[in-house]
Short mmCIF file of C-alpha atoms in Angstrom, two decimals:
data_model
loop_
_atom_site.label_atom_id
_atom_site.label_comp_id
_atom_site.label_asym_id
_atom_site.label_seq_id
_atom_site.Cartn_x
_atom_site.Cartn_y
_atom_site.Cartn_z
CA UNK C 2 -18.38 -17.29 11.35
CA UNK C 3 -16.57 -14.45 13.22
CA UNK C 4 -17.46 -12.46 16.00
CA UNK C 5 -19.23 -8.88 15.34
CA UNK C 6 -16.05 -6.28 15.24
CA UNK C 7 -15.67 -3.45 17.97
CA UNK C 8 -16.55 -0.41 14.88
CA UNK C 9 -19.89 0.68 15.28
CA UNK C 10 -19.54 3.62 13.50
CA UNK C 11 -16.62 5.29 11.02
CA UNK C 12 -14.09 7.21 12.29
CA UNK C 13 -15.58 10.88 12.07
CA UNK C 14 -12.17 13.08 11.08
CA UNK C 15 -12.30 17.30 11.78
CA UNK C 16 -9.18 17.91 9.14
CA UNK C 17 -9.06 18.36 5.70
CA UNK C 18 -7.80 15.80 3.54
CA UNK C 19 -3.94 15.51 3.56
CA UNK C 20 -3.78 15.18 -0.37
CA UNK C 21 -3.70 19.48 -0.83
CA UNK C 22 -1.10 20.01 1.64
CA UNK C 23 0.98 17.28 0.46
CA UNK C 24 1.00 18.48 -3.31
CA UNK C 25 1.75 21.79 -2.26
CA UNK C 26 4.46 20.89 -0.97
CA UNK C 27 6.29 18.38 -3.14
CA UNK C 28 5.59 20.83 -5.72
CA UNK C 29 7.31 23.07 -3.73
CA UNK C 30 10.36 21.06 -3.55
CA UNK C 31 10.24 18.95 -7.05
CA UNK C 32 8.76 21.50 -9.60
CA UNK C 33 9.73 19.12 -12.23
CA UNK C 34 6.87 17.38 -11.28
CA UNK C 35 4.81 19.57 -13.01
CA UNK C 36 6.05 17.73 -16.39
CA UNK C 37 4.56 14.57 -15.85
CA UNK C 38 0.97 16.69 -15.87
CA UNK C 39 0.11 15.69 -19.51
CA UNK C 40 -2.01 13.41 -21.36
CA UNK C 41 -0.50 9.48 -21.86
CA UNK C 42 -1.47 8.95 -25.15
CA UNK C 43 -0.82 5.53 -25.39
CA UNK C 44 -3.75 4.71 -23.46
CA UNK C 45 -5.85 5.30 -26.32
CA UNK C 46 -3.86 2.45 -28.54
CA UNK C 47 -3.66 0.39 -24.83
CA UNK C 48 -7.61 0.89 -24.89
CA UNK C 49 -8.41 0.10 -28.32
CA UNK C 50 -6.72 -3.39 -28.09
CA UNK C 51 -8.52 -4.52 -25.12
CA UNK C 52 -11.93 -4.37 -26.69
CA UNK C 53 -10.85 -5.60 -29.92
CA UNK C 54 -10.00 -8.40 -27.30
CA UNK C 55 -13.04 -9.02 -26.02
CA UNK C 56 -14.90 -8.32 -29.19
CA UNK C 57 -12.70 -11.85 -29.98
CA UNK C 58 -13.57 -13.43 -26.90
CA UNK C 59 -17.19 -12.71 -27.41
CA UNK C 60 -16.70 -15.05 -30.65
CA UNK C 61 -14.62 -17.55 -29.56
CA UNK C 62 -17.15 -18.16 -26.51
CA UNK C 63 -19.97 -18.30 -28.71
CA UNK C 64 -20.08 -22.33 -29.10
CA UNK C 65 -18.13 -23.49 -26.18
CA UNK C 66 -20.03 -25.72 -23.43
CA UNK C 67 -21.20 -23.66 -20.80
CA UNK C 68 -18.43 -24.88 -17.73
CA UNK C 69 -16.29 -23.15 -20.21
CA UNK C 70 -17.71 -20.02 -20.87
CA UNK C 71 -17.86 -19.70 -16.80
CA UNK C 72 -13.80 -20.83 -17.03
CA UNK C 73 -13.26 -18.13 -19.12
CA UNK C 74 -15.31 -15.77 -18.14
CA UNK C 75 -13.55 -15.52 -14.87
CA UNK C 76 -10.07 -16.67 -15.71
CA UNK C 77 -9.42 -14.32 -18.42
CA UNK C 78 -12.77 -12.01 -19.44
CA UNK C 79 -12.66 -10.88 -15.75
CA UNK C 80 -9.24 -9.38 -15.75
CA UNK C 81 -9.95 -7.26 -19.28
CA UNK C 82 -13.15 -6.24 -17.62
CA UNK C 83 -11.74 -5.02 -13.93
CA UNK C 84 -8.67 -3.53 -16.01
CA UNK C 85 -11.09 -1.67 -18.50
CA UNK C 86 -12.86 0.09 -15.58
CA UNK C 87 -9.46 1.30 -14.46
CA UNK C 88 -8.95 2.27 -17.95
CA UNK C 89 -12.30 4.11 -17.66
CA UNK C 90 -10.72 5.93 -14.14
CA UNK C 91 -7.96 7.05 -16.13
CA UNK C 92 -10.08 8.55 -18.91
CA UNK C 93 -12.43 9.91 -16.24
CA UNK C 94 -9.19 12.30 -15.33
CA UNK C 95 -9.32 13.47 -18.83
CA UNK C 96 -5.78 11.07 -19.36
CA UNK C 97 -6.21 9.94 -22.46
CA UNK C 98 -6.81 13.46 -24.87
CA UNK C 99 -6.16 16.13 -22.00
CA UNK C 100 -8.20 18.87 -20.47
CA UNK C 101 -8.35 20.62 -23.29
CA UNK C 102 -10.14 17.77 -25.39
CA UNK C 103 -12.70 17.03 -22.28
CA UNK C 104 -15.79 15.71 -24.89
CA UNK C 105 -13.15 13.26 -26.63
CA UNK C 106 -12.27 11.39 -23.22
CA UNK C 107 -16.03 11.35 -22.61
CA UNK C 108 -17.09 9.87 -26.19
CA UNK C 109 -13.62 7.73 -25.74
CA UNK C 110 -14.33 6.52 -21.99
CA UNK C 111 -18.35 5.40 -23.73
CA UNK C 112 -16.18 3.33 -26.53
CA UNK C 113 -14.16 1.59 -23.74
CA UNK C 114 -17.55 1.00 -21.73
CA UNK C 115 -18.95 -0.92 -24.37
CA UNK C 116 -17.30 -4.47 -23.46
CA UNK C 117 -18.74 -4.19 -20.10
CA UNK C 118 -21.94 -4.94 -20.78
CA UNK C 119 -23.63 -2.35 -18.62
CA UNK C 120 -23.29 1.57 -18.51
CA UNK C 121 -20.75 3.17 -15.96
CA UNK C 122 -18.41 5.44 -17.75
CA UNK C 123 -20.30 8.98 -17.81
CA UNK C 124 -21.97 7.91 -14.30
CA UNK C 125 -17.96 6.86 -12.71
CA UNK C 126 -16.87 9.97 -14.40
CA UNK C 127 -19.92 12.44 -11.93
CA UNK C 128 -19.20 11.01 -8.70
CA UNK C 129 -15.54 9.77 -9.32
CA UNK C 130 -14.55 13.84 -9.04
CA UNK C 131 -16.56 14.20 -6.34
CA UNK C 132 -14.34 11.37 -4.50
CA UNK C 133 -11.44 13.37 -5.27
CA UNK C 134 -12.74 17.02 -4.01
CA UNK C 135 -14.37 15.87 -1.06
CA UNK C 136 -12.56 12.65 0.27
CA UNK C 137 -14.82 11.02 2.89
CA UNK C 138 -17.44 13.62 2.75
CA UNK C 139 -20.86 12.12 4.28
CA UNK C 140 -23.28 12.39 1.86
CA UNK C 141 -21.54 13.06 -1.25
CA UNK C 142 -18.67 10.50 -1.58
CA UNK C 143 -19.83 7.47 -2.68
CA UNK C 144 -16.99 5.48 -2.64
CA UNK C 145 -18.18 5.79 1.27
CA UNK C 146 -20.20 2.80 2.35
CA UNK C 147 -23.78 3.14 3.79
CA UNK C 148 -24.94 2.71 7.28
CA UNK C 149 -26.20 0.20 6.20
CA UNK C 150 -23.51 -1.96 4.98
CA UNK C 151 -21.14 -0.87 8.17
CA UNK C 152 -23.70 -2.55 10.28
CA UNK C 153 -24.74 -5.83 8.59
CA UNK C 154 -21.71 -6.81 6.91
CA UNK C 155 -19.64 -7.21 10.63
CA UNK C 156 -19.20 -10.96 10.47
CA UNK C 157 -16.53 -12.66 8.69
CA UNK C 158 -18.88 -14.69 6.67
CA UNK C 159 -21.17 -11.32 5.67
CA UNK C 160 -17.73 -9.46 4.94
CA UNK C 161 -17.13 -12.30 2.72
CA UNK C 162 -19.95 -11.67 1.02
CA UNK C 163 -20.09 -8.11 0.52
CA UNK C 164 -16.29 -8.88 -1.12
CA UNK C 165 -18.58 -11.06 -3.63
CA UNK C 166 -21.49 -8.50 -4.23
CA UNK C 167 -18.98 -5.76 -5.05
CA UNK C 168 -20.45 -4.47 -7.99
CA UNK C 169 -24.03 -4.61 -6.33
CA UNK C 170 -23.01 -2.35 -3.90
CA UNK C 171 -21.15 0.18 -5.57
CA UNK C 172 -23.91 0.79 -8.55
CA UNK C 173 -26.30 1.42 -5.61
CA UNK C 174 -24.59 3.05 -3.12
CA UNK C 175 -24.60 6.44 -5.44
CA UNK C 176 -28.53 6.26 -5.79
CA UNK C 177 -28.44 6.10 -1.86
CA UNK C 178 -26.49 8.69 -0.25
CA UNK C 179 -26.55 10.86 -3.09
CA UNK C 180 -28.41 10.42 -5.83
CA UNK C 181 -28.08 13.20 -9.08
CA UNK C 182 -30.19 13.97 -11.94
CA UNK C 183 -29.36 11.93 -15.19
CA UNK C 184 -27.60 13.97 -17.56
CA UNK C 185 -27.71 14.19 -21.68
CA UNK C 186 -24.33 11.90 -21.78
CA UNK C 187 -25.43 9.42 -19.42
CA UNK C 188 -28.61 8.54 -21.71
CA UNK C 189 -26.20 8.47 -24.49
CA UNK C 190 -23.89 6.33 -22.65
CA UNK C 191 -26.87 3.70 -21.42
CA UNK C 192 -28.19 3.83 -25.45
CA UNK C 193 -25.13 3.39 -26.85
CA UNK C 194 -24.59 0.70 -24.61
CA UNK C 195 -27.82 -1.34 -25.20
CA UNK C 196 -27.34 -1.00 -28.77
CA UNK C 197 -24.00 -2.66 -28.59
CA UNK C 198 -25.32 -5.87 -26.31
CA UNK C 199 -28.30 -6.01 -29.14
CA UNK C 200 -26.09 -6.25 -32.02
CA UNK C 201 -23.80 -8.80 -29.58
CA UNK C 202 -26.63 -11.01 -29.13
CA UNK C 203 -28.00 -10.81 -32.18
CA UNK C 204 -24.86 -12.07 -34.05
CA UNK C 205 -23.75 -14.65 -31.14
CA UNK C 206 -25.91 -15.62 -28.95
CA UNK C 207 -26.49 -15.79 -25.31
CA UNK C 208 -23.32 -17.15 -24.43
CA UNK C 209 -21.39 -13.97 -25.77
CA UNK C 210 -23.93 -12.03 -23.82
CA UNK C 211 -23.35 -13.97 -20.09
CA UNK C 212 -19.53 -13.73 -20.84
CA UNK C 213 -19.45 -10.32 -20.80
CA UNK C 214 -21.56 -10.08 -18.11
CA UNK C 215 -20.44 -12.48 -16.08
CA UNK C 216 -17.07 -11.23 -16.58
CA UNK C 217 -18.00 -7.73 -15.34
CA UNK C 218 -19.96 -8.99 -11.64
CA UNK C 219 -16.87 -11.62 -11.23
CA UNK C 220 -13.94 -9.55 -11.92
CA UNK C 221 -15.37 -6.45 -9.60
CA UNK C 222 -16.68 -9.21 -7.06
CA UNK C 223 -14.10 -11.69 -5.28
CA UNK C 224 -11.23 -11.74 -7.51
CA UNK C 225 -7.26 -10.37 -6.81
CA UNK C 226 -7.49 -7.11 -8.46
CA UNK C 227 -10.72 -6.59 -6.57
CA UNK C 228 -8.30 -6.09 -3.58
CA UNK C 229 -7.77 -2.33 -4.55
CA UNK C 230 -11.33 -1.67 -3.60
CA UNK C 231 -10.60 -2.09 -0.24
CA UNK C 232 -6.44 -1.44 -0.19
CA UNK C 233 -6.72 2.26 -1.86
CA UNK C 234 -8.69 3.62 1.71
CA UNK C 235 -9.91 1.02 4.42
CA UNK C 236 -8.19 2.61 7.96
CA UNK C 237 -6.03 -0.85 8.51
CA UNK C 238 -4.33 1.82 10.72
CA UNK C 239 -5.99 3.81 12.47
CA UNK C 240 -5.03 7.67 11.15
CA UNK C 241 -3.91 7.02 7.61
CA UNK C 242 -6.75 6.92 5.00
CA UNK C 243 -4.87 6.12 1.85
CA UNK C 244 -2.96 3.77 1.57
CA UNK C 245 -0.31 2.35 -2.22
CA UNK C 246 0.30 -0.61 -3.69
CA UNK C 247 3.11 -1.57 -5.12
CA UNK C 248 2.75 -4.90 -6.56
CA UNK C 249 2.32 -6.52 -9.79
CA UNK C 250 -1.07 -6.39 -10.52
CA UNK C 251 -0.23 -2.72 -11.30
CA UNK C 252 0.47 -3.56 -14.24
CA UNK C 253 -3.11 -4.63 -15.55
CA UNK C 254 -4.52 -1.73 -13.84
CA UNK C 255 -2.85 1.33 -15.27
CA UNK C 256 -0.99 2.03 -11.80
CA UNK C 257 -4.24 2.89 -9.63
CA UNK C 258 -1.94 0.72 -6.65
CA UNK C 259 0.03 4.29 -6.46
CA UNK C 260 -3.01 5.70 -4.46
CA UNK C 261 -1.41 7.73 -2.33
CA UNK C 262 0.66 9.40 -5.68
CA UNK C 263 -2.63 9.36 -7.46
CA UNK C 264 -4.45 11.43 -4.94
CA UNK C 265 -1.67 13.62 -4.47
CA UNK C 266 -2.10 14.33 -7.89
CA UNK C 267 -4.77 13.56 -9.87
CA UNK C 268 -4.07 15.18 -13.17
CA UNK C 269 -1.21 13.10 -14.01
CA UNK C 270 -1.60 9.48 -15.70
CA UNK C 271 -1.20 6.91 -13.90
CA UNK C 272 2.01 5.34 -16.29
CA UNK C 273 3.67 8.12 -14.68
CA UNK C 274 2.96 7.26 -11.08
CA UNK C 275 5.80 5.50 -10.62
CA UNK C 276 7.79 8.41 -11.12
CA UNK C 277 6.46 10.72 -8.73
CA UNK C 278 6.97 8.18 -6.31
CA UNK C 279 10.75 7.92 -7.40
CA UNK C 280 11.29 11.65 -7.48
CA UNK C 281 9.35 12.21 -4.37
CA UNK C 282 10.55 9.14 -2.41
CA UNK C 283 10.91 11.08 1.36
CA UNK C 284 7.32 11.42 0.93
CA UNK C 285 5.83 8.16 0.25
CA UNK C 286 8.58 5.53 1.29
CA UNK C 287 8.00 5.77 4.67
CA UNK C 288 3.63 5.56 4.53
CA UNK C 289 1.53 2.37 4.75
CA UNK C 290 1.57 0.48 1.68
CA UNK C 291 1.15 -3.17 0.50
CA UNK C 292 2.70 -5.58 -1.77
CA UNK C 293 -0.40 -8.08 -1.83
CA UNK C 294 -3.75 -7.12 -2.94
CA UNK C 295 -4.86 -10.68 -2.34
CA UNK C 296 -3.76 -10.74 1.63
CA UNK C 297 -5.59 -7.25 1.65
CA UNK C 298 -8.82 -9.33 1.06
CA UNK C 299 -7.92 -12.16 3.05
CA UNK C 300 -7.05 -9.72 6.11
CA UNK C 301 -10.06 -7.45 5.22
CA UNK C 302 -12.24 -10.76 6.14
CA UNK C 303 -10.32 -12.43 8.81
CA UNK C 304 -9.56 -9.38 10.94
CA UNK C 305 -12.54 -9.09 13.42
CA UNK C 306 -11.71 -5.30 13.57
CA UNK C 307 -11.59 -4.17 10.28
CA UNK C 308 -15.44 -3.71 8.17
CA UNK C 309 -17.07 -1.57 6.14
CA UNK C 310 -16.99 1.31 8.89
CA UNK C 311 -13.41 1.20 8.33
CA UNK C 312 -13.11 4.52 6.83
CA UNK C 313 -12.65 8.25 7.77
CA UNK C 314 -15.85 10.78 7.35
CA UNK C 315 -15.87 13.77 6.78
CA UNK C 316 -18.54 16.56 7.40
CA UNK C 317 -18.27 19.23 5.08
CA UNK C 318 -18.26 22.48 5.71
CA UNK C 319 -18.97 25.88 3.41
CA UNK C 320 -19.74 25.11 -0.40
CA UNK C 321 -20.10 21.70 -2.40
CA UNK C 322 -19.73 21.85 -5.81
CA UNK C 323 -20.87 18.71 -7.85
CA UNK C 324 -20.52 17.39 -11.59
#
């Protein structure tokens, strides 16, 4: 089972972020960065097809025995589900219509929800920016895990298991260390969402229903492109708390392996990663990254001194402004 790892705490940091300097100063030296800082309208078209492809799954699952409803739930329904909450990140950074068109990526990112099952987009979208602003902050980033989850999950069976409980964790962990008042759009976003599963059900039964779901828990829970969870900012060396990816599976998840590129800058999409990465190469070639989001997870369990207190934490200082 694994021996309890030395951490017994995270690793409390007394800098800012890196990300601000860093943009400053490619900026500085690559202006033509500044191009790439537009909307990528083929996500909307990229968006579109993926839940006319699950609104075809849902059918074509409809009358199949259960074992294969399960197969295909996780072999296929579970990569269009991870991908489409990626595809909900993107449209959470306003990529798909642009800053000036804010309310259409909102209404768009609750259209791309819909195939999930269960409400997240207006919800990601609140404490998503907050990740951004205030990397690592205690008590307001929630992609931060709880005390809570640092101390119990220290074996490498229990890491195991939080791997598989995923999803659990991260639609609780906001209620937990930093809970916010429900907002017009997220009502909209949970109603608009039941309504959809109704009509789902109503026309195709149960098994249409528990693909969708199931496809949502398995393909956030232990499953390769689940390995970005913990790749994008677990401290697998001590000092550096982002960390790219650079290998295939960037292609079913609009580019969110270019972490480091994406935090650097934020307001461009993440088809263009790749490119600030090219033009900017001095400043990214040489950090940790990895080419295997699959020996992330296996390393993430194995490695007796790697857990969930694996991250930097912040304390914040002066004002905290919130979505």
């Amino acid at each position: 089972m694994g021996n309890s790892v030395a951490r017994e705490d995270f690793e409390w940091v007394y800098t800012d972020q890196p990300h601000a300097d860093r943009r400053k100063e490619i900026l500085a030296k690559h202006p033509e960065i500044k191009a790439l800082m537009k909307p990528d309208y083929n996500l909307i078209w990229v968006v579109v097809l993926m839940v006319l492809a699950q609104l075809t799954a849902f059918y074509l699952v409809k009358d199949l025995d259960w074992k294969w409803v399960v197969f295909w739930a996780y072999v296929f329904g579970s990569c269009i589900s991870h991908s489409m909450t990626l595809a909900i990140h993107e449209i959470s950074h306003n990529s798909a219509f642009g800053n000036s068109k804010a309310m259409w990526n909102r209404w768009f990112g609750i259209f791309a929800n819909l195939p999930l099952g269960l409400p997240y987009s207006i919800s990601f979208k609140r404490y998503h920016m907050d990740h951004h602003r205030y990397l690592g902050g205690d008590g307001i980033d929630v992609d931060i895990p709880t005390n809570f989850e640092g101390w119990f999950f220290c074996t490498r069976f229990r890491k195991f298991i939080w791997i598989v409980l995923q999803p659990f964790f991260y639609a609780i962990r906001p209620l937990c260390i930093n809970p916010k008042p429900i907002t017009r759009l997220e009502i909209i976003n949970l109603l608009a969402q039941l309504a959809f599963d109704v009509v789902i059900y109503y026309f195709w039964g149960v098994k249409s229903i528990f693909y969708m779901l199931a496809g949502s828990v398995l393909g956030l829970g232990l499953h390769p492109i689940s390995g970005h969870f913990i790749a994008e900012h677990y401290m697998f060396l001590k000092g550096h708390e982002t960390y790219s990816y650079y290998g295939p599976l960037n292609l079913l998840t609009f580019n969110v392996g270019y972490h480091n590129e994406h935090h650097d800058f934020p307001n461009i999409p993440g088809k263009s990663l790749p490119l600030v990465k090219k033009i900017a190469a001095e400043y990214y070639d040489n950090l940790p990254q990895y080419n295997s989001w699959i020996k992330v997870l296996y390393d993430f369990v194995m490695d007796d001194t790697i857990s969930p207190y694996s991250r930097m934490k912040r304390q914040l200082k002066g004002e905290v402004k919130q979505d």
